[in-house]
PDB file of C-alpha atoms and ligand atoms in Angstrom:
ATOM      1  CA  ARG A 181       0.102  -0.272   0.305  1.00 92.00           C
ATOM      2  CA  ALA A 182       2.679   2.681   0.857  1.00 93.00           C
ATOM      3  CA  HIS A 183       3.892   1.262  -2.915  1.00 92.00           C
ATOM      4  CA  LEU A 184       0.749   2.551  -4.197  1.00 92.00           C
ATOM      5  CA  ALA A 185       1.176   6.216  -2.540  1.00 93.00           C
ATOM      6  CA  LEU A 186       4.641   6.468  -3.468  1.00 92.00           C
ATOM      7  CA  ASN A 187       4.039   5.697  -7.416  1.00 89.00           C
ATOM      8  CA  THR A 188       1.739   9.190  -7.220  1.00 89.00           C
ATOM      9  CA  VAL A 189       4.601  11.231  -6.409  1.00 91.00           C
ATOM     10  CA  LYS A 190       7.235   9.089  -8.235  1.00 89.00           C
ATOM     11  CA  GLY A 191       9.003  11.230 -10.541  1.00 87.00           C
ATOM     12  CA  ARG A 192       7.765  14.640  -9.509  1.00 86.00           C
ATOM     13  CA  TYR A 193      10.515  16.508  -7.235  1.00 85.00           C
ATOM     14  CA  THR A 194       8.408  18.709  -5.539  1.00 88.00           C
ATOM     15  CA  SER A 195       6.616  15.968  -3.307  1.00 86.00           C
ATOM     16  CA  ARG A 196       8.558  14.317  -0.541  1.00 86.00           C
ATOM     17  CA  TYR A 197       5.229  12.201   1.025  1.00 90.00           C
ATOM     18  CA  ALA A 198       1.731  10.635  -0.297  1.00 92.00           C
ATOM     19  CA  PHE A 199      -0.934   9.035   1.576  1.00 93.00           C
ATOM     20  CA  TYR A 200      -2.176   5.808   0.667  1.00 95.00           C
ATOM     21  CA  ASP A 201      -5.964   5.826  -0.016  1.00 93.00           C
ATOM     22  CA  GLU A 202      -8.368   2.920  -0.186  1.00 94.00           C
ATOM     23  CA  LYS A 203      -9.567   4.515  -3.615  1.00 93.00           C
ATOM     24  CA  MET A 204      -6.034   3.433  -5.208  1.00 92.00           C
ATOM     25  CA  ARG A 205      -6.545  -0.147  -4.780  1.00 92.00           C
ATOM     26  CA  ALA A 206     -10.056   0.054  -5.567  1.00 89.00           C
ATOM     27  CA  ALA A 207      -8.443   1.479  -8.963  1.00 84.00           C
ATOM     28  CA  LEU A 208      -6.083  -1.346  -9.167  1.00 86.00           C
ATOM     29  CA  VAL A 209      -8.571  -4.238  -8.056  1.00 87.00           C
ATOM     30  CA  GLU A 210     -10.934  -3.267 -11.292  1.00 82.00           C
ATOM     31  CA  GLU A 211      -8.297  -3.185 -13.685  1.00 82.00           C
ATOM     32  CA  GLN A 212      -7.077  -6.100 -12.664  1.00 85.00           C
ATOM     33  CA  MET A 213     -10.815  -7.004 -13.456  1.00 83.00           C
ATOM     34  CA  ILE A 214     -11.306  -5.972 -16.917  1.00 84.00           C
ATOM     35  CA  LEU A 215      -7.475  -7.529 -17.659  1.00 83.00           C
ATOM     36  CA  ARG A 216      -8.362 -10.557 -16.525  1.00 85.00           C
ATOM     37  CA  GLU A 217     -11.572 -10.979 -18.018  1.00 87.00           C
ATOM     38  CA  MET A 218     -10.882  -9.685 -21.553  1.00 84.00           C
ATOM     39  CA  GLU A 219      -9.838 -13.363 -22.700  1.00 80.00           C
ATOM     40  CA  THR A 220     -12.666 -14.477 -21.736  1.00 87.00           C
ATOM     41  CA  ALA A 221     -14.569 -12.094 -23.061  1.00 91.00           C
ATOM     42  CA  LEU A 222     -12.841 -12.505 -26.644  1.00 84.00           C
ATOM     43  CA  GLU A 223     -13.555 -15.870 -26.860  1.00 86.00           C
ATOM     44  CA  GLU A 224     -16.837 -15.540 -25.330  1.00 90.00           C
ATOM     45  CA  ASN A 225     -17.711 -12.712 -28.331  1.00 89.00           C
ATOM     46  CA  GLN A 226     -18.596 -10.339 -25.543  1.00 94.00           C
ATOM     47  CA  PHE A 227     -17.281  -7.647 -27.635  1.00 94.00           C
ATOM     48  CA  CYS A 228     -19.025  -5.666 -30.513  1.00 94.00           C
ATOM     49  CA  ILE A 229     -19.376  -2.972 -32.718  1.00 96.00           C
ATOM     50  CA  HIS A 230     -22.070  -0.227 -32.948  1.00 97.00           C
ATOM     51  CA  LEU A 231     -21.766   2.219 -36.114  1.00 98.00           C
ATOM     52  CA  GLN A 232     -22.616   6.180 -36.143  1.00 98.00           C
ATOM     53  CA  PRO A 233     -23.359   7.617 -39.092  1.00 98.00           C
ATOM     54  CA  VAL A 234     -21.569  10.468 -40.871  1.00 98.00           C
ATOM     55  CA  TYR A 235     -23.343  13.130 -43.089  1.00 97.00           C
ATOM     56  CA  ASN A 236     -22.690  14.647 -45.969  1.00 97.00           C
ATOM     57  CA  VAL A 237     -24.525  18.043 -44.751  1.00 95.00           C
ATOM     58  CA  GLN A 238     -24.186  19.607 -48.311  1.00 91.00           C
ATOM     59  CA  GLU A 239     -25.470  17.146 -50.266  1.00 93.00           C
ATOM     60  CA  ASN A 240     -27.857  15.573 -47.003  1.00 93.00           C
ATOM     61  CA  CYS A 241     -26.713  11.970 -47.390  1.00 95.00           C
ATOM     62  CA  ILE A 242     -25.030   9.094 -45.321  1.00 96.00           C
ATOM     63  CA  VAL A 243     -21.761   9.186 -46.713  1.00 97.00           C
ATOM     64  CA  GLY A 244     -19.890   6.392 -44.064  1.00 98.00           C
ATOM     65  CA  SER A 245     -19.899   5.635 -40.265  1.00 98.00           C
ATOM     66  CA  GLU A 246     -17.763   5.030 -37.742  1.00 98.00           C
ATOM     67  CA  ALA A 247     -17.266   1.536 -35.728  1.00 98.00           C
ATOM     68  CA  LEU A 248     -17.021   2.304 -32.040  1.00 98.00           C
ATOM     69  CA  VAL A 249     -16.108  -1.266 -29.575  1.00 97.00           C
ATOM     70  CA  ARG A 250     -18.336  -1.691 -27.308  1.00 95.00           C
ATOM     71  CA  TRP A 251     -17.889  -4.734 -24.494  1.00 93.00           C
ATOM     72  CA  ASN A 252     -21.141  -6.322 -23.393  1.00 92.00           C
ATOM     73  CA  HIS A 253     -20.338  -8.239 -20.087  1.00 88.00           C
ATOM     74  CA  PRO A 254     -22.512 -10.469 -18.369  1.00 89.00           C
ATOM     75  CA  GLU A 255     -22.217  -8.759 -14.983  1.00 85.00           C
ATOM     76  CA  PHE A 256     -21.797  -5.127 -15.215  1.00 81.00           C
ATOM     77  CA  GLY A 257     -23.585  -4.357 -18.845  1.00 87.00           C
ATOM     78  CA  MET A 258     -22.562  -1.810 -21.509  1.00 87.00           C
ATOM     79  CA  VAL A 259     -18.872  -1.253 -20.195  1.00 84.00           C
ATOM     80  CA  SER A 260     -17.970   1.963 -22.177  1.00 85.00           C
ATOM     81  CA  PRO A 261     -14.151   2.043 -24.446  1.00 92.00           C
ATOM     82  CA  ALA A 262     -13.043   5.494 -22.316  1.00 86.00           C
ATOM     83  CA  SER A 263     -12.719   2.967 -19.188  1.00 80.00           C
ATOM     84  CA  PHE A 264     -11.080   0.034 -20.995  1.00 88.00           C
ATOM     85  CA  ILE A 265      -8.920   1.260 -24.411  1.00 92.00           C
ATOM     86  CA  SER A 266      -5.541   2.631 -22.433  1.00 89.00           C
ATOM     87  CA  LEU A 267      -5.578  -0.399 -20.285  1.00 88.00           C
ATOM     88  CA  PHE A 268      -5.406  -2.082 -23.077  1.00 90.00           C
ATOM     89  CA  GLU A 269      -3.446   0.350 -24.825  1.00 91.00           C
ATOM     90  CA  GLU A 270      -0.729  -0.247 -21.702  1.00 88.00           C
ATOM     91  CA  ASN A 271      -0.403  -4.180 -21.652  1.00 84.00           C
ATOM     92  CA  GLY A 272      -1.102  -4.766 -26.106  1.00 87.00           C
ATOM     93  CA  LEU A 273      -4.263  -6.281 -25.408  1.00 89.00           C
ATOM     94  CA  ILE A 274      -5.903  -3.560 -27.705  1.00 93.00           C
ATOM     95  CA  GLN A 275      -4.175  -5.367 -30.911  1.00 95.00           C
ATOM     96  CA  LEU A 276      -6.636  -7.444 -30.146  1.00 93.00           C
ATOM     97  CA  VAL A 277      -9.660  -5.623 -29.978  1.00 94.00           C
ATOM     98  CA  ASP A 278      -8.636  -3.946 -32.928  1.00 97.00           C
ATOM     99  CA  ASP A 279      -8.185  -6.399 -35.185  1.00 96.00           C
ATOM    100  CA  TYR A 280     -11.796  -7.799 -34.481  1.00 95.00           C
ATOM    101  CA  VAL A 281     -13.125  -5.004 -34.450  1.00 97.00           C
ATOM    102  CA  TRP A 282     -12.094  -4.168 -37.963  1.00 98.00           C
ATOM    103  CA  ARG A 283     -12.821  -7.928 -38.948  1.00 98.00           C
ATOM    104  CA  LYS A 284     -16.117  -6.949 -38.327  1.00 98.00           C
ATOM    105  CA  ALA A 285     -16.094  -2.799 -39.558  1.00 98.00           C
ATOM    106  CA  ALA A 286     -15.321  -4.828 -42.790  1.00 98.00           C
ATOM    107  CA  ALA A 287     -17.244  -7.627 -42.886  1.00 98.00           C
ATOM    108  CA  GLN A 288     -20.420  -4.788 -42.581  1.00 98.00           C
ATOM    109  CA  VAL A 289     -19.229  -3.117 -45.818  1.00 98.00           C
ATOM    110  CA  LYS A 290     -19.445  -6.089 -47.560  1.00 98.00           C
ATOM    111  CA  LYS A 291     -22.662  -7.674 -46.008  1.00 98.00           C
ATOM    112  CA  TRP A 292     -24.245  -3.724 -46.918  1.00 98.00           C
ATOM    113  CA  GLN A 293     -23.069  -3.994 -50.564  1.00 98.00           C
ATOM    114  CA  ASP A 294     -24.598  -7.565 -50.401  1.00 98.00           C
ATOM    115  CA  GLU A 295     -27.649  -7.078 -49.252  1.00 97.00           C
ATOM    116  CA  PHE A 296     -28.765  -3.095 -50.621  1.00 96.00           C
ATOM    117  CA  GLY A 297     -26.404  -2.827 -53.425  1.00 97.00           C
ATOM    118  CA  VAL A 298     -24.413   0.001 -51.673  1.00 96.00           C
ATOM    119  CA  THR A 299     -20.831   0.795 -50.693  1.00 97.00           C
ATOM    120  CA  ILE A 300     -20.835   2.989 -47.614  1.00 97.00           C
ATOM    121  CA  PRO A 301     -17.606   3.005 -45.954  1.00 98.00           C
ATOM    122  CA  VAL A 302     -16.608   2.189 -42.428  1.00 98.00           C
ATOM    123  CA  SER A 303     -14.038   4.473 -40.494  1.00 98.00           C
ATOM    124  CA  VAL A 304     -12.143   1.659 -37.647  1.00 98.00           C
ATOM    125  CA  ASN A 305      -9.834   3.437 -34.993  1.00 98.00           C
ATOM    126  CA  VAL A 306      -5.954   2.325 -35.139  1.00 97.00           C
ATOM    127  CA  SER A 307      -4.244   2.180 -31.895  1.00 95.00           C
ATOM    128  CA  ARG A 308      -0.727   4.209 -31.906  1.00 92.00           C
ATOM    129  CA  ILE A 309       0.067   0.548 -30.162  1.00 94.00           C
ATOM    130  CA  ASP A 310      -1.430  -0.740 -33.686  1.00 95.00           C
ATOM    131  CA  ILE A 311       1.182   1.263 -35.467  1.00 95.00           C
ATOM    132  CA  GLN A 312       3.983   0.192 -33.734  1.00 93.00           C
ATOM    133  CA  ASP A 313       2.874  -3.718 -34.736  1.00 94.00           C
ATOM    134  CA  GLU A 314       5.692  -3.940 -38.002  1.00 94.00           C
ATOM    135  CA  THR A 315       3.075  -6.215 -39.802  1.00 96.00           C
ATOM    136  CA  ILE A 316       0.158  -4.056 -38.870  1.00 97.00           C
ATOM    137  CA  VAL A 317      -0.264  -2.942 -43.400  1.00 98.00           C
ATOM    138  CA  GLU A 318      -0.167  -6.432 -44.406  1.00 98.00           C
ATOM    139  CA  ASN A 319      -2.575  -7.057 -41.674  1.00 98.00           C
ATOM    140  CA  ILE A 320      -5.358  -5.096 -42.449  1.00 98.00           C
ATOM    141  CA  ILE A 321      -4.711  -5.303 -45.972  1.00 98.00           C
ATOM    142  CA  SER A 322      -5.291  -9.267 -45.596  1.00 98.00           C
ATOM    143  CA  ILE A 323      -8.134  -8.279 -43.700  1.00 98.00           C
ATOM    144  CA  VAL A 324     -10.235  -6.403 -46.807  1.00 98.00           C
ATOM    145  CA  GLU A 325      -9.702  -9.045 -48.532  1.00 98.00           C
ATOM    146  CA  GLU A 326     -10.539 -11.456 -47.135  1.00 98.00           C
ATOM    147  CA  ALA A 327     -13.712  -9.476 -46.372  1.00 98.00           C
ATOM    148  CA  GLY A 328     -13.931  -9.209 -50.495  1.00 98.00           C
ATOM    149  CA  ILE A 329     -14.206  -4.982 -50.191  1.00 98.00           C
ATOM    150  CA  GLU A 330     -12.215  -2.553 -51.662  1.00 98.00           C
ATOM    151  CA  ARG A 331      -9.077  -0.764 -49.224  1.00 98.00           C
ATOM    152  CA  LYS A 332     -10.667   2.313 -50.142  1.00 98.00           C
ATOM    153  CA  ASP A 333     -13.696   1.232 -48.242  1.00 98.00           C
ATOM    154  CA  LEU A 334     -11.949  -0.037 -44.749  1.00 98.00           C
ATOM    155  CA  HIS A 335     -11.333   3.983 -43.505  1.00 98.00           C
ATOM    156  CA  LEU A 336      -8.318   4.180 -40.762  1.00 98.00           C
ATOM    157  CA  GLU A 337      -8.658   6.786 -38.284  1.00 98.00           C
ATOM    158  CA  ILE A 338      -5.658   7.623 -36.393  1.00 95.00           C
ATOM    159  CA  THR A 339      -5.626  10.039 -33.398  1.00 89.00           C
ATOM    160  CA  GLU A 340      -3.773  13.271 -33.321  1.00 83.00           C
ATOM    161  CA  SER A 341      -1.833  12.414 -29.951  1.00 82.00           C
ATOM    162  CA  ALA A 342      -0.125   9.227 -32.015  1.00 83.00           C
ATOM    163  CA  TYR A 343       2.014  11.605 -33.490  1.00 82.00           C
ATOM    164  CA  ALA A 344       3.502  12.390 -29.971  1.00 78.00           C
ATOM    165  CA  SER A 345       4.709   9.285 -29.553  1.00 77.00           C
ATOM    166  CA  ASP A 346       6.642   7.902 -32.110  1.00 81.00           C
ATOM    167  CA  THR A 347       6.695  10.374 -34.885  1.00 88.00           C
ATOM    168  CA  GLN A 348       8.861   9.167 -38.029  1.00 91.00           C
ATOM    169  CA  GLN A 349       7.494   5.576 -37.641  1.00 92.00           C
ATOM    170  CA  LEU A 350       3.841   7.013 -37.996  1.00 93.00           C
ATOM    171  CA  ILE A 351       4.711   9.131 -41.014  1.00 94.00           C
ATOM    172  CA  ASP A 352       5.957   5.879 -42.910  1.00 95.00           C
ATOM    173  CA  LYS A 353       3.613   4.058 -41.899  1.00 96.00           C
ATOM    174  CA  VAL A 354       0.635   6.381 -42.888  1.00 96.00           C
ATOM    175  CA  THR A 355       2.455   6.658 -45.849  1.00 97.00           C
ATOM    176  CA  GLU A 356       2.608   2.872 -46.994  1.00 98.00           C
ATOM    177  CA  PHE A 357      -1.280   2.766 -46.537  1.00 98.00           C
ATOM    178  CA  ARG A 358      -1.954   5.781 -48.420  1.00 98.00           C
ATOM    179  CA  GLU A 359       0.584   4.162 -51.015  1.00 98.00           C
ATOM    180  CA  LYS A 360      -1.500   0.857 -50.848  1.00 98.00           C
ATOM    181  CA  GLY A 361      -5.098   2.741 -51.177  1.00 98.00           C
ATOM    182  CA  PHE A 362      -6.121   3.147 -48.083  1.00 98.00           C
ATOM    183  CA  VAL A 363      -8.244   6.694 -46.683  1.00 98.00           C
ATOM    184  CA  ILE A 364      -6.709   8.169 -44.122  1.00 98.00           C
ATOM    185  CA  GLU A 365      -8.907   9.607 -41.325  1.00 97.00           C
ATOM    186  CA  MET A 366      -6.585  12.707 -38.199  1.00 95.00           C
ATOM    187  CA  ASP A 367      -8.883  11.898 -35.669  1.00 94.00           C
ATOM    188  CA  ASP A 368      -9.398  13.988 -32.644  1.00 92.00           C
ATOM    189  CA  PHE A 369      -7.800  17.479 -34.529  1.00 92.00           C
ATOM    190  CA  GLY A 370      -6.931  19.651 -31.885  1.00 86.00           C
ATOM    191  CA  ALA A 371      -7.832  17.733 -29.208  1.00 82.00           C
ATOM    192  CA  GLY A 372      -4.432  18.544 -27.552  1.00 72.00           C
ATOM    193  CA  TYR A 373      -1.580  17.144 -28.856  1.00 66.00           C
ATOM    194  CA  SER A 374      -1.362  18.192 -32.187  1.00 66.00           C
ATOM    195  CA  SER A 375       1.776  20.303 -33.435  1.00 71.00           C
ATOM    196  CA  LEU A 376       0.951  22.297 -36.179  1.00 79.00           C
ATOM    197  CA  ASN A 377       4.069  21.231 -38.071  1.00 81.00           C
ATOM    198  CA  MET A 378       1.975  17.251 -38.182  1.00 85.00           C
ATOM    199  CA  LEU A 379      -0.211  19.197 -40.738  1.00 85.00           C
ATOM    200  CA  THR A 380       2.534  19.501 -42.978  1.00 86.00           C
ATOM    201  CA  SER A 381       4.518  16.200 -42.654  1.00 88.00           C
ATOM    202  CA  LEU A 382       1.676  13.610 -41.692  1.00 91.00           C
ATOM    203  CA  PRO A 383      -0.266  12.710 -45.140  1.00 92.00           C
ATOM    204  CA  ILE A 384      -3.720  12.537 -44.942  1.00 95.00           C
ATOM    205  CA  ASP A 385      -7.554  12.512 -46.370  1.00 97.00           C
ATOM    206  CA  ILE A 386     -10.145  14.017 -44.237  1.00 97.00           C
ATOM    207  CA  LEU A 387      -9.407  15.714 -40.842  1.00 96.00           C
ATOM    208  CA  LYS A 388     -11.735  15.237 -38.211  1.00 96.00           C
ATOM    209  CA  VAL A 389     -12.549  17.930 -35.276  1.00 95.00           C
ATOM    210  CA  ASP A 390     -11.765  17.060 -31.942  1.00 93.00           C
ATOM    211  CA  MET A 391     -16.111  17.489 -30.405  1.00 94.00           C
ATOM    212  CA  ARG A 392     -14.520  20.230 -27.922  1.00 91.00           C
ATOM    213  CA  PHE A 393     -14.296  23.593 -30.489  1.00 90.00           C
ATOM    214  CA  ILE A 394     -17.668  21.920 -31.723  1.00 94.00           C
ATOM    215  CA  ARG A 395     -19.299  22.162 -28.133  1.00 90.00           C
ATOM    216  CA  GLY A 396     -18.310  26.115 -28.369  1.00 89.00           C
ATOM    217  CA  VAL A 397     -19.759  27.643 -31.829  1.00 91.00           C
ATOM    218  CA  SER A 398     -22.676  28.768 -30.668  1.00 89.00           C
ATOM    219  CA  GLU A 399     -21.362  30.008 -27.551  1.00 89.00           C
ATOM    220  CA  ASP A 400     -18.915  32.622 -28.335  1.00 88.00           C
ATOM    221  CA  GLU A 401     -17.191  34.666 -30.842  1.00 93.00           C
ATOM    222  CA  LYS A 402     -13.789  33.748 -30.277  1.00 92.00           C
ATOM    223  CA  ASN A 403     -14.768  29.808 -29.897  1.00 91.00           C
ATOM    224  CA  LEU A 404     -16.279  30.404 -33.879  1.00 94.00           C
ATOM    225  CA  ARG A 405     -13.600  32.028 -35.518  1.00 95.00           C
ATOM    226  CA  MET A 406     -11.334  29.463 -33.901  1.00 92.00           C
ATOM    227  CA  MET A 407     -13.740  26.962 -35.540  1.00 94.00           C
ATOM    228  CA  GLU A 408     -13.314  29.132 -39.037  1.00 95.00           C
ATOM    229  CA  LEU A 409      -9.572  28.791 -38.590  1.00 94.00           C
ATOM    230  CA  ILE A 410      -9.484  25.405 -38.686  1.00 93.00           C
ATOM    231  CA  MET A 411     -11.757  25.140 -41.916  1.00 95.00           C
ATOM    232  CA  ASP A 412      -8.681  27.356 -43.043  1.00 95.00           C
ATOM    233  CA  ILE A 413      -6.395  24.825 -42.235  1.00 93.00           C
ATOM    234  CA  ALA A 414      -8.408  22.021 -43.720  1.00 94.00           C
ATOM    235  CA  GLU A 415      -8.469  23.724 -47.053  1.00 95.00           C
ATOM    236  CA  PHE A 416      -5.089  24.643 -46.934  1.00 93.00           C
ATOM    237  CA  LEU A 417      -4.238  20.763 -46.451  1.00 93.00           C
ATOM    238  CA  LYS A 418      -7.321  20.372 -49.471  1.00 95.00           C
ATOM    239  CA  VAL A 419      -9.031  17.662 -47.389  1.00 96.00           C
ATOM    240  CA  PRO A 420     -12.869  17.489 -46.260  1.00 97.00           C
ATOM    241  CA  VAL A 421     -14.022  17.839 -42.379  1.00 97.00           C
ATOM    242  CA  VAL A 422     -15.851  15.760 -40.293  1.00 98.00           C
ATOM    243  CA  ALA A 423     -16.734  18.094 -37.083  1.00 97.00           C
ATOM    244  CA  GLU A 424     -17.556  15.381 -34.514  1.00 97.00           C
ATOM    245  CA  GLY A 425     -19.603  15.713 -31.854  1.00 97.00           C
ATOM    246  CA  VAL A 426     -22.213  17.651 -32.778  1.00 97.00           C
ATOM    247  CA  GLU A 427     -25.558  17.747 -30.877  1.00 97.00           C
ATOM    248  CA  ASP A 428     -27.692  20.489 -31.661  1.00 96.00           C
ATOM    249  CA  GLU A 429     -29.092  22.509 -34.308  1.00 96.00           C
ATOM    250  CA  ASP A 430     -27.419  25.170 -33.896  1.00 95.00           C
ATOM    251  CA  GLN A 431     -24.294  23.425 -34.400  1.00 96.00           C
ATOM    252  CA  TYR A 432     -25.331  22.023 -36.871  1.00 96.00           C
ATOM    253  CA  GLN A 433     -26.128  25.584 -39.238  1.00 96.00           C
ATOM    254  CA  ILE A 434     -23.098  26.768 -38.267  1.00 96.00           C
ATOM    255  CA  LEU A 435     -20.821  24.151 -39.296  1.00 96.00           C
ATOM    256  CA  LYS A 436     -23.046  23.817 -42.146  1.00 96.00           C
ATOM    257  CA  LYS A 437     -22.669  27.859 -43.162  1.00 95.00           C
ATOM    258  CA  LEU A 438     -18.664  27.658 -42.060  1.00 95.00           C
ATOM    259  CA  GLY A 439     -18.367  24.753 -45.463  1.00 95.00           C
ATOM    260  CA  CYS A 440     -18.362  21.384 -43.199  1.00 96.00           C
ATOM    261  CA  GLU A 441     -18.573  18.782 -45.459  1.00 97.00           C
ATOM    262  CA  MET A 442     -19.983  15.702 -42.639  1.00 98.00           C
ATOM    263  CA  ILE A 443     -20.857  16.185 -39.312  1.00 98.00           C
ATOM    264  CA  GLN A 444     -21.064  13.099 -36.649  1.00 98.00           C
ATOM    265  CA  GLY A 445     -22.955  13.611 -33.784  1.00 98.00           C
ATOM    266  CA  TYR A 446     -25.676  12.517 -31.529  1.00 98.00           C
ATOM    267  CA  TYR A 447     -27.986  15.656 -33.669  1.00 97.00           C
ATOM    268  CA  PHE A 448     -27.854  12.766 -36.274  1.00 96.00           C
ATOM    269  CA  SER A 449     -27.872   9.715 -34.492  1.00 97.00           C
ATOM    270  CA  LYS A 450     -25.926   8.264 -31.157  1.00 97.00           C
ATOM    271  CA  PRO A 451     -23.851   4.908 -32.339  1.00 97.00           C
ATOM    272  CA  VAL A 452     -26.843   2.445 -32.870  1.00 97.00           C
ATOM    273  CA  GLN A 453     -26.668  -1.542 -34.326  1.00 96.00           C
ATOM    274  CA  ALA A 454     -25.931  -2.285 -37.797  1.00 95.00           C
ATOM    275  CA  ALA A 455     -29.887  -2.960 -38.170  1.00 94.00           C
ATOM    276  CA  GLU A 456     -30.691   0.734 -37.101  1.00 94.00           C
TER     277      GLU A 456
HETATM  278  P1  C2E B  65     -13.675   8.804 -30.760  1.00 50.40           P
HETATM  279  O1  C2E B  65     -13.042   7.350 -32.087  1.00 50.40           O
HETATM  280  O2  C2E B  65     -13.127  10.695 -31.120  1.00 50.40           O
HETATM  281  O3  C2E B  65     -15.420   8.748 -31.402  1.00 50.40           O
HETATM  282  C1  C2E B  65     -16.246   9.100 -30.450  1.00 50.40           C
HETATM  283  C2  C2E B  65     -16.963   9.965 -29.384  1.00 50.40           C
HETATM  284  O4  C2E B  65     -17.952  10.273 -29.472  1.00 50.40           O
HETATM  285  C3  C2E B  65     -17.309   8.195 -29.209  1.00 50.40           C
HETATM  286  O5  C2E B  65     -17.400   7.540 -27.905  1.00 50.40           O
HETATM  287  C4  C2E B  65     -18.818   8.326 -29.784  1.00 50.40           C
HETATM  288  O6  C2E B  65     -20.000   7.650 -29.601  1.00 50.40           O
HETATM  289  C5  C2E B  65     -18.807  10.408 -28.851  1.00 50.40           C
HETATM  290  N1  C2E B  65     -19.660  11.043 -29.795  1.00 50.40           N
HETATM  291  C6  C2E B  65     -20.354  10.500 -30.941  1.00 50.40           C
HETATM  292  N2  C2E B  65     -21.225  11.635 -30.582  1.00 50.40           N
HETATM  293  C7  C2E B  65     -21.152  12.646 -29.874  1.00 50.40           C
HETATM  294  C8  C2E B  65     -22.077  13.266 -29.528  1.00 50.40           C
HETATM  295  O7  C2E B  65     -22.496  14.340 -30.244  1.00 50.40           O
HETATM  296  N3  C2E B  65     -22.014  13.846 -28.062  1.00 50.40           N
HETATM  297  C9  C2E B  65     -21.316  12.936 -26.970  1.00 50.40           C
HETATM  298  N4  C2E B  65     -21.096  13.480 -26.143  1.00 50.40           N
HETATM  299  N5  C2E B  65     -20.229  12.450 -27.642  1.00 50.40           N
HETATM  300  C10 C2E B  65     -20.323  11.800 -28.653  1.00 50.40           C
HETATM  301  P2  C2E B  65     -16.957   5.856 -27.735  1.00 50.40           P
HETATM  302  O8  C2E B  65     -17.803   5.588 -28.443  1.00 50.40           O
HETATM  303  O9  C2E B  65     -17.086   6.296 -26.432  1.00 50.40           O
HETATM  304  O10 C2E B  65     -15.840   6.001 -27.872  1.00 50.40           O
HETATM  305  C11 C2E B  65     -14.815   6.511 -27.250  1.00 50.40           C
HETATM  306  C12 C2E B  65     -13.207   6.772 -27.455  1.00 50.40           C
HETATM  307  O11 C2E B  65     -12.816   5.237 -27.606  1.00 50.40           O
HETATM  308  C13 C2E B  65     -12.621   7.357 -29.365  1.00 50.40           C
HETATM  309  O12 C2E B  65     -13.088   8.292 -29.278  1.00 50.40           O
HETATM  310  C14 C2E B  65     -11.588   6.078 -29.659  1.00 50.40           C
HETATM  311  O13 C2E B  65     -10.942   6.875 -29.455  1.00 50.40           O
HETATM  312  C15 C2E B  65     -11.788   4.918 -28.504  1.00 50.40           C
HETATM  313  N6  C2E B  65     -12.080   3.974 -29.207  1.00 50.40           N
HETATM  314  C16 C2E B  65     -13.198   3.561 -29.595  1.00 50.40           C
HETATM  315  N7  C2E B  65     -13.807   2.257 -30.268  1.00 50.40           N
HETATM  316  C17 C2E B  65     -12.170   2.227 -30.364  1.00 50.40           C
HETATM  317  C18 C2E B  65     -11.588   0.776 -30.946  1.00 50.40           C
HETATM  318  O14 C2E B  65     -12.520   0.233 -31.311  1.00 50.40           O
HETATM  319  N8  C2E B  65     -10.842   0.997 -30.895  1.00 50.40           N
HETATM  320  C19 C2E B  65      -9.790   1.807 -30.393  1.00 50.40           C
HETATM  321  N9  C2E B  65      -8.051   1.837 -30.637  1.00 50.40           N
HETATM  322  N10 C2E B  65     -10.443   2.728 -30.177  1.00 50.40           N
HETATM  323  C20 C2E B  65     -12.057   2.826 -29.831  1.00 50.40           C
HETATM  324 MG1   MG B  66     -12.341   7.971 -33.378  1.00 50.40          MG
HETATM  325 MG1   MG B  67     -12.632  11.612 -32.502  1.00 50.40          MG
END
C-alpha cells in the first residue's frame, strides 16, 4: 500500500510524501478484473461494434460511419471504451480488440453491398500501439481481402496524439497505407497534442475535428473564430472536414454555413447497431 502511494509522487521532485487512499487499491482491483476478463470476453464474443453515421451536410446523405467498440459484460452490462481502451493500450491487448473490430467493420461493408447494392465505407480506430506492430499494413490488407471489399472502403482513423509518441514511424506507416489505397482520417484534431508541424509532414485525407471545438461554436465569437481557422487550415491542406460531437441544431447550422462537409454526432444519430 505504501508502494501504491509512492507511485503517485514518483518523479515529482516537489512532493516529498504521499498518503495511501483506499481508492488507489480499488482502482487497481478494477483494472485487474478488466484484464482478467478480457480473454474470456473475446472467446465468448462479448465485444461488438456499434456504428455512428457520418452525414454529408452539403448533400444531405449518409457517406459513411465509424465503428466503435462496445463490451457487453455479462455482469456489468455495456462497458464504455473510455474505461478499457487505455488499459488495453498499456499491455498490448488493444491489438486483439482492434483486429476484431476491423474484421467486423470490413464484414459489415460487404454485407451492405450484398444486401442493398450500395457501398458505405466504415471508419475504424487505429491505436498508436497498433502502429508499432511491423505487420500492421499486411494484416489490414489481408482483412479487407478476406472480407472481399476494396481498401478505400475501410477508412483508418489515426488519433492525433499518436504523432507525439513515435513521429517517424507514424509518418512511414501512414504513407505506406495511403500508397496501398487506404483512406486516412486524422482523429481528434485539436484535442491538445497537435503540433502544426504535424499537418505538413503527415499525409492525410480527412480531418476529424475534436468535439471540444464543436461545443463552443454556438457559444461565443472566440470559439466560432477558432473553428473558422480550422476550416481554413483544412482548405489549405485540401482535405474535407468531419465535425465530431455535433449535438444540436445551432451547431449544425453554423458548421454547415462555415462550409464543413461532414458531421458526426448525436444530433443526427448516436452510435447504433448495424441493423438500425
Ligand atoms: P473517437 O474515435 O473520437 O469516437 C467518438 C466518440 O464520441 C465516441 O465515443 C462517440 O460515441 C462519441 N460521440 C459521438 N457523437 C457525440 C455527441 O454528439 N456527443 C457526445 N458527448 N459524444 C459523442 P465512444 O464510443 O465512447 O469512444 C470513445 C473513444 O474510444 C473513441 O473516440 C476512440 O478513441 C476510442 N475507441 C472506441 N472504439 C475503439 C476501437 O475499436 N479501437 C480503438 N483503438 N479505440 C476505440
Ligand atoms: Mg475515432
Ligand atoms: Mg474522435
